[in-house]
mmCIF file of C-alpha atoms in Angstrom:
data_model
loop_
_atom_site.group_PDB
_atom_site.id
_atom_site.type_symbol
_atom_site.label_atom_id
_atom_site.label_comp_id
_atom_site.label_asym_id
_atom_site.label_seq_id
_atom_site.Cartn_x
_atom_site.Cartn_y
_atom_site.Cartn_z
ATOM 1 C CA LEU J 1 -14.608 1.600 2.127
ATOM 2 C CA ILE J 2 -18.216 0.863 1.239
ATOM 3 C CA SER J 3 -16.936 -2.430 -0.128
ATOM 4 C CA ASP J 4 -16.109 -3.580 3.421
ATOM 5 C CA CYS J 5 -19.830 -3.571 4.259
ATOM 6 C CA LEU J 6 -20.690 -5.301 0.987
ATOM 7 C CA VAL J 7 -18.085 -8.016 1.600
ATOM 8 C CA GLY J 8 -19.599 -8.555 5.050
ATOM 9 C CA GLN J 9 -22.944 -9.129 3.348
ATOM 10 C CA GLY J 10 -21.480 -11.549 0.802
ATOM 11 C CA LYS J 11 -22.109 -9.130 -2.081
ATOM 12 C CA TYR J 12 -18.739 -9.567 -3.744
ATOM 13 C CA THR J 13 -19.660 -8.359 -7.226
ATOM 14 C CA GLU J 14 -21.064 -5.122 -5.809
ATOM 15 C CA ALA J 15 -18.035 -4.787 -3.513
ATOM 16 C CA GLN J 16 -15.684 -5.184 -6.449
ATOM 17 C CA SER J 17 -17.625 -2.532 -8.381
ATOM 18 C CA GLU J 18 -17.328 -0.105 -5.430
ATOM 19 C CA GLU J 19 -13.605 -0.826 -5.196
ATOM 20 C CA ARG J 20 -13.101 -0.108 -8.911
ATOM 21 C CA THR J 21 -14.980 3.182 -8.534
ATOM 22 C CA TYR J 22 -12.818 4.084 -5.527
ATOM 23 C CA VAL J 23 -9.601 3.310 -7.413
ATOM 24 C CA GLU J 24 -10.780 5.402 -10.381
ATOM 25 C CA GLN J 25 -11.521 8.319 -8.067
ATOM 26 C CA ILE J 26 -8.193 8.357 -6.267
ATOM 27 C CA GLY J 27 -6.038 6.970 -9.096
ATOM 28 C CA GLU J 28 -4.186 3.666 -9.154
ATOM 29 C CA ALA J 29 -0.922 5.307 -8.162
ATOM 30 C CA ASN J 30 -2.504 6.439 -4.887
ATOM 31 C CA ILE J 31 -3.880 3.161 -3.552
ATOM 32 C CA THR J 32 -2.177 1.748 -0.503
ATOM 33 C CA LEU J 33 -0.880 -1.802 -0.268
ATOM 34 C CA ALA J 34 -3.649 -2.628 2.213
ATOM 35 C CA ILE J 35 -6.269 -1.469 -0.309
ATOM 36 C CA GLU J 36 -4.523 -3.381 -3.092
ATOM 37 C CA LEU J 37 -4.644 -6.508 -0.943
ATOM 38 C CA LYS J 38 -8.342 -5.957 -0.212
ATOM 39 C CA LEU J 39 -8.949 -5.737 -3.963
ATOM 40 C CA LYS J 40 -7.213 -9.075 -4.531
ATOM 41 C CA VAL J 41 -9.136 -10.803 -1.750
ATOM 42 C CA THR J 42 -12.478 -9.433 -2.955
ATOM 43 C CA GLU J 43 -11.675 -10.717 -6.436
ATOM 44 C CA TYR J 44 -10.796 -14.137 -4.989
ATOM 45 C CA LEU J 45 -14.076 -14.216 -3.033
ATOM 46 C CA ARG J 46 -16.085 -13.348 -6.149
ATOM 47 C CA ASN J 47 -14.224 -15.724 -8.471
ATOM 48 C CA ASN J 48 -14.535 -18.642 -6.055
ATOM 49 C CA CYS J 49 -18.198 -18.059 -5.166
ATOM 50 C CA ILE J 50 -17.530 -18.081 -1.427
ATOM 51 C CA LYS J 51 -20.860 -18.306 0.410
ATOM 52 C CA ILE J 52 -19.770 -18.238 4.066
ATOM 53 C CA ASN J 53 -19.303 -14.807 5.690
ATOM 54 C CA ASN J 54 -17.657 -15.735 8.960
ATOM 55 C CA SER J 55 -14.083 -14.707 9.724
ATOM 56 C CA THR J 56 -13.726 -17.253 12.541
ATOM 57 C CA TYR J 57 -14.729 -20.055 10.178
ATOM 58 C CA PHE J 58 -12.061 -19.030 7.655
ATOM 59 C CA PHE J 59 -9.415 -18.559 10.340
ATOM 60 C CA ASN J 60 -10.071 -22.089 11.623
ATOM 61 C CA GLU J 61 -10.080 -23.499 8.087
ATOM 62 C CA ALA J 62 -6.777 -21.710 7.442
ATOM 63 C CA ILE J 63 -5.239 -23.275 10.547
ATOM 64 C CA SER J 64 -6.439 -26.689 9.398
ATOM 65 C CA ALA J 65 -5.046 -26.134 5.891
ATOM 66 C CA SER J 66 -1.749 -24.913 7.333
ATOM 67 C CA ASN J 67 -1.487 -27.974 9.581
ATOM 68 C CA SER J 68 -2.035 -30.111 6.464
ATOM 69 C CA GLN J 69 0.697 -28.111 4.688
ATOM 70 C CA GLU J 70 -1.819 -26.756 2.166
ATOM 71 C CA PHE J 71 -0.205 -23.335 2.370
ATOM 72 C CA GLU J 72 -1.838 -21.703 -0.651
ATOM 73 C CA LYS J 73 -5.278 -22.608 0.642
ATOM 74 C CA ALA J 74 -4.222 -21.432 4.115
ATOM 75 C CA MET J 75 -2.978 -18.115 2.697
ATOM 76 C CA TRP J 76 -6.309 -17.381 1.003
ATOM 77 C CA PHE J 77 -8.353 -18.467 4.026
ATOM 78 C CA PHE J 78 -6.262 -16.270 6.336
ATOM 79 C CA LEU J 79 -6.685 -13.383 3.881
ATOM 80 C CA ILE J 80 -10.453 -13.943 3.772
ATOM 81 C CA ALA J 81 -10.576 -13.962 7.588
ATOM 82 C CA TRP J 82 -8.686 -10.650 7.581
ATOM 83 C CA ARG J 83 -10.888 -9.192 4.828
ATOM 84 C CA MET J 84 -14.039 -10.061 6.761
ATOM 85 C CA PHE J 85 -12.642 -8.732 10.045
ATOM 86 C CA ASP J 86 -10.402 -5.833 9.070
ATOM 87 C CA GLY J 87 -8.602 -5.565 12.406
ATOM 88 C CA ASP J 88 -7.401 -9.166 12.363
ATOM 89 C CA ILE J 89 -3.659 -8.609 12.127
ATOM 90 C CA GLU J 90 -3.046 -12.194 13.291
ATOM 91 C CA SER J 91 -4.769 -13.564 10.174
ATOM 92 C CA LEU J 92 -2.816 -11.187 7.970
ATOM 93 C CA SER J 93 0.450 -12.211 9.622
ATOM 94 C CA ASN J 94 -0.356 -15.882 9.157
ATOM 95 C CA ALA J 95 -1.216 -15.208 5.514
ATOM 96 C CA PHE J 96 2.285 -13.780 5.088
ATOM 97 C CA ILE J 97 3.870 -16.916 6.533
ATOM 98 C CA SER J 98 1.717 -19.102 4.266
ATOM 99 C CA ALA J 99 2.646 -17.017 1.205
ATOM 100 C CA TYR J 100 6.305 -17.347 2.148
ATOM 101 C CA ASN J 101 5.906 -21.124 2.567
ATOM 102 C CA ILE J 102 4.650 -21.499 -1.019
ATOM 103 C CA GLY J 103 7.333 -19.176 -2.360
ATOM 104 C CA ASN J 104 4.857 -16.547 -3.546
ATOM 105 C CA LEU J 105 7.116 -13.519 -3.259
ATOM 106 C CA ASN J 106 4.606 -11.116 -4.818
ATOM 107 C CA MET J 107 1.931 -11.937 -2.253
ATOM 108 C CA SER J 108 4.518 -12.050 0.548
ATOM 109 C CA ALA J 109 5.650 -8.531 -0.339
ATOM 110 C CA LEU J 110 2.093 -7.249 -0.703
ATOM 111 C CA ILE J 111 1.010 -8.743 2.628
ATOM 112 C CA ILE J 112 4.056 -7.519 4.548
ATOM 113 C CA GLY J 113 3.561 -4.078 2.994
ATOM 114 C CA ALA J 114 -0.058 -4.057 4.136
ATOM 115 C CA ILE J 115 0.997 -5.153 7.623
ATOM 116 C CA LYS J 116 3.534 -2.323 7.687
ATOM 117 C CA GLU J 117 0.790 0.183 6.815
ATOM 118 C CA ILE J 118 -1.820 -1.205 9.208
ATOM 119 C CA ASN J 119 0.021 -2.227 12.363
ATOM 120 C CA PRO J 120 3.707 -3.066 11.906
ATOM 121 C CA ASP J 121 4.564 -3.688 15.556
ATOM 122 C CA GLU J 122 1.721 -6.117 16.230
ATOM 123 C CA GLY J 123 2.203 -7.784 12.837
ATOM 124 C CA ASN J 124 5.904 -8.345 13.420
ATOM 125 C CA ARG J 125 5.202 -9.675 16.901
ATOM 126 C CA TYR J 126 2.702 -12.256 15.552
ATOM 127 C CA ILE J 127 4.969 -13.325 12.716
ATOM 128 C CA ILE J 128 8.128 -13.674 14.795
ATOM 129 C CA SER J 129 6.277 -15.445 17.614
ATOM 130 C CA ASN J 130 4.721 -17.891 15.146
ATOM 131 C CA LEU J 131 8.016 -18.564 13.416
ATOM 132 C CA LEU J 132 9.882 -19.137 16.653
ATOM 133 C CA SER J 133 7.206 -21.450 18.042
ATOM 134 C CA ASN J 134 7.259 -23.478 14.818
ATOM 135 C CA SER J 135 11.053 -23.452 14.386
ATOM 136 C CA LYS J 136 10.927 -21.798 10.962
ATOM 137 C CA ASP J 137 14.151 -20.978 9.201
ATOM 138 C CA GLN J 138 16.467 -18.171 10.201
ATOM 139 C CA THR J 139 16.328 -16.565 6.738
ATOM 140 C CA LEU J 140 12.738 -15.474 7.197
ATOM 141 C CA LEU J 141 13.459 -14.133 10.672
ATOM 142 C CA GLU J 142 16.323 -12.075 9.219
ATOM 143 C CA LEU J 143 14.042 -10.790 6.455
ATOM 144 C CA LEU J 144 11.525 -9.661 9.066
ATOM 145 C CA ARG J 145 14.218 -7.901 11.054
ATOM 146 C CA LEU J 146 15.181 -5.990 7.890
ATOM 147 C CA VAL J 147 11.570 -5.043 7.231
ATOM 148 C CA ARG J 148 11.275 -3.861 10.826
ATOM 149 C CA LEU J 149 14.388 -1.685 10.400
ATOM 150 C CA LEU J 150 12.791 -0.047 7.365
ATOM 151 C CA HIS J 151 9.798 0.910 9.494
#
């Protein structure tokens, strides 16, 4: 998407305009979950007047927020890191865990759907590894196993 370049330049309003044009061209019913997630993150960037365009910065801030149990903030920072560096499946996987931690089932489903479209094997590996290393509950691990079976 052209919007990827615009996001990288910090031009969020223009990026959002390009995304709307793209959605109009292909039709809302045809957008993928990964594109839908990009739309949400671009909107968040624009609405919150984010000035820093550095995925590493946001990844580190997300880790810090997660360690402080500020999971909503962590979710958005991980999503921004992913949005600024599209191939960052680790950030996307961590965003899923953060969304799950705050009980945001809509974002959890959207993120896991995007992971499934982009790179399900690597995404599942990051999520399961993170959960096991942090002793997260068995329910989430079972949910991930079900999602993996659907793949």
